Tab-separated table of C-alpha atoms in Angstrom:
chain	number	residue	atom	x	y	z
A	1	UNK	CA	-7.219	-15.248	-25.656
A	2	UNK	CA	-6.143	-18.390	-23.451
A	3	UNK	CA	-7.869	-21.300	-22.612
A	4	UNK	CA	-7.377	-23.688	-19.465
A	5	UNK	CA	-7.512	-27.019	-19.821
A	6	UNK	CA	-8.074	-29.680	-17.088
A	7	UNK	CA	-8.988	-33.616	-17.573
A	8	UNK	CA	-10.974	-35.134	-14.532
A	9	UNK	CA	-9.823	-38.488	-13.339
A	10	UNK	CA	-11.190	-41.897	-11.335
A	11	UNK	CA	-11.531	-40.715	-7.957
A	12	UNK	CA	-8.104	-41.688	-5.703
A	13	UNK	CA	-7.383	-41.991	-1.737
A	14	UNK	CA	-7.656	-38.269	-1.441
A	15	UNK	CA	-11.519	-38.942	-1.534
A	16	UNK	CA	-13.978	-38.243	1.562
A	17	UNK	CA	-14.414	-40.992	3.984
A	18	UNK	CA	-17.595	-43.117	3.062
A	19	UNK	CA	-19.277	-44.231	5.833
A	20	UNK	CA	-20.938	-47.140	5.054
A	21	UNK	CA	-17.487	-49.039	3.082
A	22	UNK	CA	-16.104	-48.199	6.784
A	23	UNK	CA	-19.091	-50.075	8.500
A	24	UNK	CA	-18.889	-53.015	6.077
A	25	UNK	CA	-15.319	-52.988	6.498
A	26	UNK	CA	-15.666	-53.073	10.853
A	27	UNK	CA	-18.561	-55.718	10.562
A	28	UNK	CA	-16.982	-57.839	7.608
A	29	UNK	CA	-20.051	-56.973	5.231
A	30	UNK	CA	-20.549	-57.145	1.580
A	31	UNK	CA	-19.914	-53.540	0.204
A	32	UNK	CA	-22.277	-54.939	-2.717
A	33	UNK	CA	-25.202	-54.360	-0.054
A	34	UNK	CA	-28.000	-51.626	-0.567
A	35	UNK	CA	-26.799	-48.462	0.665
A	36	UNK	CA	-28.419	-46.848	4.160
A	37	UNK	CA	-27.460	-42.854	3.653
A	38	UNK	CA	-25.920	-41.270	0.286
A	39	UNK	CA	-22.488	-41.634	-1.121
A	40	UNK	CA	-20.539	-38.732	0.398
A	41	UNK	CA	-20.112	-35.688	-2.011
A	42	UNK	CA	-16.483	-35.927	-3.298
A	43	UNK	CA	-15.418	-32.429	-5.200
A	44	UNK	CA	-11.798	-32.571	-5.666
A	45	UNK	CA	-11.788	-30.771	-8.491
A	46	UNK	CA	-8.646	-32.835	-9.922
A	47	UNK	CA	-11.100	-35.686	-9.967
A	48	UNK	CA	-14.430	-34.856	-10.361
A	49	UNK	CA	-16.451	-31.520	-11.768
A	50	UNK	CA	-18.207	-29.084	-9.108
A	51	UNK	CA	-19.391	-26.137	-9.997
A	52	UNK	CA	-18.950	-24.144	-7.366
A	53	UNK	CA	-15.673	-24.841	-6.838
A	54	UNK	CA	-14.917	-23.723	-10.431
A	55	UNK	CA	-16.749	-20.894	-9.756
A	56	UNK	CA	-14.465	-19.625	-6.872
A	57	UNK	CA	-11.204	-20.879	-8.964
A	58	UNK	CA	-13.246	-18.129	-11.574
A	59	UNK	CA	-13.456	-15.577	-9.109
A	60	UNK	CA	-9.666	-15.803	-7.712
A	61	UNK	CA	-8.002	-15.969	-10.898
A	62	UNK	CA	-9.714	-13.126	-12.086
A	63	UNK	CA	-8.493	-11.256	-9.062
A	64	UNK	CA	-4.746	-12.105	-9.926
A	65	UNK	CA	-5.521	-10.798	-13.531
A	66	UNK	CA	-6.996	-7.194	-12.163
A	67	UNK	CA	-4.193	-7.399	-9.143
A	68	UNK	CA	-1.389	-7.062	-12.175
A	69	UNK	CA	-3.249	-4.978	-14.080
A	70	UNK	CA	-5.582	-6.726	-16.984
A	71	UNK	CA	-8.385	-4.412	-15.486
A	72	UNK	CA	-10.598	-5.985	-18.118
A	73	UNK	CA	-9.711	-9.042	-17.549
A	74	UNK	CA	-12.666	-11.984	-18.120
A	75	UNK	CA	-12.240	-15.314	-17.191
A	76	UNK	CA	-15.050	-18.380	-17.515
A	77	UNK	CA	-17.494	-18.995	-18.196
A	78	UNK	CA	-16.471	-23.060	-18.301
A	79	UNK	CA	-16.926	-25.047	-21.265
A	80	UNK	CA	-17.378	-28.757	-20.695
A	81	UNK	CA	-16.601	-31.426	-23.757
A	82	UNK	CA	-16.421	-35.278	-23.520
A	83	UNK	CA	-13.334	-37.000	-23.886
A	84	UNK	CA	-14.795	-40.885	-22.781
A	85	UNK	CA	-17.064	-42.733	-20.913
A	86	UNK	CA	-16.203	-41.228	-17.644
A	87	UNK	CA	-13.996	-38.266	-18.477
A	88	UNK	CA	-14.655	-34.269	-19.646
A	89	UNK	CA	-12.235	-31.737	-20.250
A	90	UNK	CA	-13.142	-28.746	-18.758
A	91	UNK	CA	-12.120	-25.536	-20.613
A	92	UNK	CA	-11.788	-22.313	-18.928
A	93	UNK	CA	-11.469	-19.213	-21.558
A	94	UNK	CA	-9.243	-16.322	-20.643
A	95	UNK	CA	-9.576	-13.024	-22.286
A	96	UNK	CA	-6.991	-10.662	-21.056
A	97	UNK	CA	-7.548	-7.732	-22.632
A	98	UNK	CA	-5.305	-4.602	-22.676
A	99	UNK	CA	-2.503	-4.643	-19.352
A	100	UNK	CA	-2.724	-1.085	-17.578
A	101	UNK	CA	0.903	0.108	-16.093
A	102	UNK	CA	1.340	3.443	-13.628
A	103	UNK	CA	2.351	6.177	-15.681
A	104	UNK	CA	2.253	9.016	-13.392
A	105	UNK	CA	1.582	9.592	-9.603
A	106	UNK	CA	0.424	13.156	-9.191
A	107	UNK	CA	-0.176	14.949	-4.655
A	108	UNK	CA	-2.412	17.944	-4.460
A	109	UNK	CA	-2.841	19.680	-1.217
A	110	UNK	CA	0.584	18.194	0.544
A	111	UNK	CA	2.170	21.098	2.960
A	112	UNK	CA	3.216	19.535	5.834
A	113	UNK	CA	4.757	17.232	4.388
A	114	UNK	CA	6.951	17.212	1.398
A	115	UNK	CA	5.306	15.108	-1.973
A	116	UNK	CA	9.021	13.717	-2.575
A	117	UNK	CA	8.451	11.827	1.209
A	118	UNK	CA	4.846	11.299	0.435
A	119	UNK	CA	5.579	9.631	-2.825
A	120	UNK	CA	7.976	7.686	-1.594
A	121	UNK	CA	5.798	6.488	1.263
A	122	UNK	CA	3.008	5.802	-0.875
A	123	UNK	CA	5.405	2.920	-2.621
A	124	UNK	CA	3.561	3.365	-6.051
A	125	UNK	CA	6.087	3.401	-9.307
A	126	UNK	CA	6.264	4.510	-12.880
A	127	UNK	CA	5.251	1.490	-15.382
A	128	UNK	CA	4.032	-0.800	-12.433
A	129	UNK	CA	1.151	-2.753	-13.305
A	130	UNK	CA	-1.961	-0.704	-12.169
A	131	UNK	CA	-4.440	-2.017	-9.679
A	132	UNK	CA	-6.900	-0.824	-7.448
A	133	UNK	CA	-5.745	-3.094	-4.454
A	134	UNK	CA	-2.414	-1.461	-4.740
A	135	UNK	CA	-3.729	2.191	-5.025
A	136	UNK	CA	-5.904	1.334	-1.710
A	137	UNK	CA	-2.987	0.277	0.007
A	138	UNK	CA	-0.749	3.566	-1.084
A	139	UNK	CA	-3.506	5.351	-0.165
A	140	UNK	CA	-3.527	3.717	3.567
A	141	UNK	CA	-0.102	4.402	3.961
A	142	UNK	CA	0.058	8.196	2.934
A	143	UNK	CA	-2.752	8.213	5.771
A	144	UNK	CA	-0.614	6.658	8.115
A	145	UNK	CA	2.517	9.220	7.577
A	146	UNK	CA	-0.032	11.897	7.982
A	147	UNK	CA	-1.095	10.081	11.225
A	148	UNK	CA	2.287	9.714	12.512
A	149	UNK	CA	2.798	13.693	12.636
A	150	UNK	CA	-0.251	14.324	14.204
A	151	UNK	CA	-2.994	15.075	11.723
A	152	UNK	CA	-5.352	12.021	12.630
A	153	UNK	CA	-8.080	13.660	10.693
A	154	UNK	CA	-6.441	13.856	6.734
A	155	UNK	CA	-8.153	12.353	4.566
A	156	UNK	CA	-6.635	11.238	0.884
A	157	UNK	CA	-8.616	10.252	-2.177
A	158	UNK	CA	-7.227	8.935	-5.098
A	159	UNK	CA	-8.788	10.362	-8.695
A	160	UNK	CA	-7.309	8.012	-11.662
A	161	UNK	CA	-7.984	8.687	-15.426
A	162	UNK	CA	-6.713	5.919	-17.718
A	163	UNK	CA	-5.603	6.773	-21.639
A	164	UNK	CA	-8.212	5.809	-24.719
A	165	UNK	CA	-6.355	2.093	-24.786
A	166	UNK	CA	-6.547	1.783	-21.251
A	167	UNK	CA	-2.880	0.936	-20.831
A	168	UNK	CA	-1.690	3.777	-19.044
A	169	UNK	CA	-3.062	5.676	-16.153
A	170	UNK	CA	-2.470	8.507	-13.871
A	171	UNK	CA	-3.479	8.943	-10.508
A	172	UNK	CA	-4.319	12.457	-8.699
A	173	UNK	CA	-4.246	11.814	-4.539
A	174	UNK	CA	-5.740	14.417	-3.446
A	175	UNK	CA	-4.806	15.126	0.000
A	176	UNK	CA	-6.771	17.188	2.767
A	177	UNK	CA	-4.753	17.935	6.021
A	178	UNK	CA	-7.252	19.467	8.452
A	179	UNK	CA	-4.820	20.046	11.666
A	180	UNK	CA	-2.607	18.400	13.863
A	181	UNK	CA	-3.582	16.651	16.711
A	182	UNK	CA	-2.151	17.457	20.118
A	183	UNK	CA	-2.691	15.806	23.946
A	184	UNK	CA	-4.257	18.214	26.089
A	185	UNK	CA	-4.653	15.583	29.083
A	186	UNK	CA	-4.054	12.235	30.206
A	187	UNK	CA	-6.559	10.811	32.622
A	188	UNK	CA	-6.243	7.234	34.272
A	189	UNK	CA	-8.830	5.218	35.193
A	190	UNK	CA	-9.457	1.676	36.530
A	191	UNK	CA	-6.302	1.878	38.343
A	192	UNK	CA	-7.347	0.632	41.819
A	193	UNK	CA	-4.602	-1.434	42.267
A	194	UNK	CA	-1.883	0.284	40.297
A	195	UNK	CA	0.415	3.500	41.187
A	196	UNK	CA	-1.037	6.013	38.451
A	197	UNK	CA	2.216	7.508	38.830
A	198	UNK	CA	3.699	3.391	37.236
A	199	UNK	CA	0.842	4.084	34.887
A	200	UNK	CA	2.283	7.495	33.443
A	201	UNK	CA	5.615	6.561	33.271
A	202	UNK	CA	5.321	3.771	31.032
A	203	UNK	CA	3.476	5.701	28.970
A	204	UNK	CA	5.271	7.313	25.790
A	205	UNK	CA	3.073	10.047	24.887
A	206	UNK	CA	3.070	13.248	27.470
A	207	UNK	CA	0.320	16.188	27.742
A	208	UNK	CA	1.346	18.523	24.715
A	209	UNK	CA	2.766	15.780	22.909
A	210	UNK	CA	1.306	15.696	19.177
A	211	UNK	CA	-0.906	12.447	18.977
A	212	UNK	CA	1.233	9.421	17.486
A	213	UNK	CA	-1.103	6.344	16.643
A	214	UNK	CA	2.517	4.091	17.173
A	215	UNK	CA	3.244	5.494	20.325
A	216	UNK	CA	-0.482	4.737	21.654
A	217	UNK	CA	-0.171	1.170	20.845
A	218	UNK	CA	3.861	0.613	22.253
A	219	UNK	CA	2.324	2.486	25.452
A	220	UNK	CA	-0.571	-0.282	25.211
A	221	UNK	CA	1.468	-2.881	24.966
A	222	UNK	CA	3.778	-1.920	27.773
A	223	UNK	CA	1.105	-1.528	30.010
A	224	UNK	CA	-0.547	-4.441	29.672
């Protein structure tokens, strides 16, 4: 286990801008006068303790646990103590628990393309740490090689089992092709004021062509 400490400070120039010092200071007034609206909020949390700012800090740094693979990761909740008049230390308990690596990457259903160029594409490595985040995103880009030959409609979902310590774990992606996807026509319209002919030829996809997601958008971007 780890714990975070933090001391919190006299507030410094980094502070909100208070209204009514700036109106005492413009009409040469005592700042000893009775206030007219509330002290502004000041949450720096170098300075002074907010809770929900510690809360987010919570959140995020439990993310970048899970992102490198303490899947059971818990951090919080925050402990405060007293350390003066004015002062707390603010503790922050970490409890790691057991770090989960990649041990095996395992494509089911893959014909059209071969697993070797799959696996590659998917970017996922023995004894990385594991992390959902990462899976999603190997998972997206299997998709898009599928979508680049032509089979808009695959689909791949990932099935991971993790060992009895939960440091290992394999992934199954288990990959459904459908069918290729080809252009049977292009039609133009809302070209009043353009050759369609123009329109066509900047184009980079042709009737019979096998649909290509990147060759949609260059074709977009070329005509506009």
């Amino acid at each position: 286990d780890r714990v975070a400490l933090l001391a919190l400070y006299d507030v410094s120039l980094a502070a909100p801008v208070d209204s009514e010092v700036v109106d005492a200071l413009e009409h040469g007034e005592s700042l000893s006068r009775k206030r007219q609206v509330p002290a502004p909020l000041i949450t720096n949390p170098e300075q002074f303790y907010y809770e929900p700012v510690y809360a987010k800090a919570i959140e995020h740094v439990t993310e970048l646990y899970r992102g490198e693979g303490f899947l059971s990761a818990r951090v919080g909740p925050v402990q405060l103590a007293n350390i003066g008049t004015d002062r707390i230390a603010v503790f922050i308990p970490v409890s790691e628990g057991p770090r989960t690596l990649l041990h095996e990457v395992v494509l089911r259903g893959a014909a059209a393309i071969p697993p070797r160029a799959l696996l590659i594409a998917a970017g996922l490595e023995r004894d990385q740490p594991f992390s959902y985040l990462a899976l999603e995103q190997a998972r997206r880009r299997v998709l898009d090689a599928y979508h680049e030959r032509g089979y808009v409609f695959a689909k791949v979902a990932p099935v991971v089992s993790f060992s009895s310590d939960r440091t290992r774990a394999s992934v199954d992606l288990e990959v459904v092709e459908s069918y290729p996807v080809h252009i049977d026509r292009i039609i133009v319209q809302g070209a009043g004021h353009t050759s369609v002919a123009l329109v066509r030829r900047v184009l980079m996809l042709a009737e019979g062509d096998l649909f290509r997601p990147s060759l949609a958008r260059d074709s977009e971007v070329g005509l506009a």
